[in-house]
C-alpha positions as semicolon CSV with decimal commas, in nm:
position;residue;x (nm);y (nm);z (nm)
1;M;0,000;0,000;0,000
2;N;0,289;0,231;0,077
3;R;0,418;0,191;-0,278
4;Y;0,091;0,314;-0,425
5;Q;0,045;0,600;-0,180
6;P;0,266;0,854;-0,370
7;L;0,104;0,750;-0,695
8;L;-0,245;0,802;-0,553
9;L;-0,138;1,133;-0,402
10;G;-0,004;1,245;-0,742
11;L;-0,323;1,137;-0,917
12;G;-0,527;1,323;-0,656
13;L;-0,326;1,641;-0,712
14;L;-0,368;1,607;-1,088
15;A;-0,741;1,566;-1,037
16;L;-0,754;1,880;-0,821
17;V;-0,553;2,076;-1,078
18;G;-0,786;1,947;-1,347
19;C;-1,091;2,054;-1,146
20;D;-0,941;2,400;-1,093
21;S;-0,872;2,433;-1,466
22;A;-1,223;2,315;-1,547
23;E;-1,367;2,570;-1,303
24;Q;-1,164;2,851;-1,458
25;A;-1,265;2,743;-1,808
26;A;-1,632;2,735;-1,704
27;S;-1,598;3,077;-1,544
28;N;-1,436;3,223;-1,857
29;F;-1,703;3,066;-2,073
30;A;-1,979;3,210;-1,852
31;E;-1,822;3,558;-1,875
32;K;-1,804;3,535;-2,254
33;V;-2,166;3,421;-2,276
34;E;-2,273;3,704;-2,047
35;Q;-2,083;3,962;-2,254
36;A;-2,233;3,826;-2,575
37;A;-2,582;3,849;-2,423
38;V;-2,521;4,207;-2,310
39;D;-2,392;4,302;-2,655
40;Q;-2,695;4,142;-2,820
41;V;-2,936;4,327;-2,590
42;K;-2,759;4,658;-2,654
43;E;-2,778;4,602;-3,028
44;S;-3,147;4,509;-3,010
45;L;-3,232;4,806;-2,791
46;G;-3,031;5,036;-3,014
47;D;-3,237;4,930;-3,317
48;T;-3,558;4,967;-3,118
49;L;-3,461;5,312;-2,993
50;K;-3,371;5,422;-3,346
51;G;-3,715;5,312;-3,462
52;L;-3,880;5,499;-3,175
53;D;-3,677;5,813;-3,252
54;E;-3,797;5,802;-3,612
55;Q;-4,159;5,763;-3,499
56;V;-4,126;6,052;-3,255
57;E;-3,975;6,268;-3,529
58;Q;-4,266;6,184;-3,760
59;L;-4,514;6,267;-3,485
60;N;-4,339;6,600;-3,420
61;D;-4,358;6,684;-3,790
62;K;-4,730;6,607;-3,796
63;V;-4,789;6,821;-3,486
64;D;-4,593;7,107;-3,645
65;Q;-4,803;7,078;-3,961
66;A;-5,124;7,076;-3,757
67;Q;-5,013;7,384;-3,564
68;E;-4,925;7,569;-3,883
69;G;-5,258;7,474;-4,039
70;T;-5,440;7,596;-3,728
71;R;-5,252;7,928;-3,734
72;E;-5,339;7,979;-4,099
73;W;-5,702;7,889;-4,035
74;L;-5,722;8,130;-3,739
75;D;-5,560;8,408;-3,940
76;Q;-5,813;8,358;-4,220
77;A;-6,108;8,340;-3,979
78;Q;-6,009;8,654;-3,788
79;P;-6,137;8,984;-3,937
80;K;-5,873;9,230;-4,056
81;S;-5,965;9,487;-3,790
82;E;-5,893;9,233;-3,513
83;Q;-5,560;9,138;-3,673
84;N;-5,445;9,502;-3,655
85;A;-5,583;9,556;-3,304
86;P;-5,298;9,375;-3,119
87;E;-5,044;9,598;-3,292
88;Q;-5,232;9,910;-3,187
89;D;-5,268;9,783;-2,829
90;A;-4,893;9,718;-2,814
91;E;-4,821;10,073;-2,924
92;Q;-5,060;10,222;-2,667
93;Q;-4,942;10,020;-2,365
94;P;-4,617;10,212;-2,303
95;E;-4,813;10,536;-2,284
96;Q;-5,058;10,392;-2,033
97;G;-4,777;10,239;-1,828
98;M;-4,618;10,577;-1,746
99;I;-4,702;10,709;-1,402
100;E;-4,641;11,069;-1,313
101;T;-4,478;11,131;-0,980
């Protein structure tokens, strides 16, 4: 039994070293898989966000068009005398704002 004891001890150490190497390999593999998953999610979200940005830009353009159409419609619906009235009021306000002391 004593003759086989160093051999068994050596085999045991080799097994432990093998287990350690296997653990490190598994850890490295898990890190690579995790990084690949993170990269894939970033890429997917980036494409999704680009699509959302384009949709928001289109919505903003439509809102701008609607606002411009509303302004034009209000300008056409408002009589000419009312369109000039704000200009006259603006000219008269500084005179009314003066207070004699």
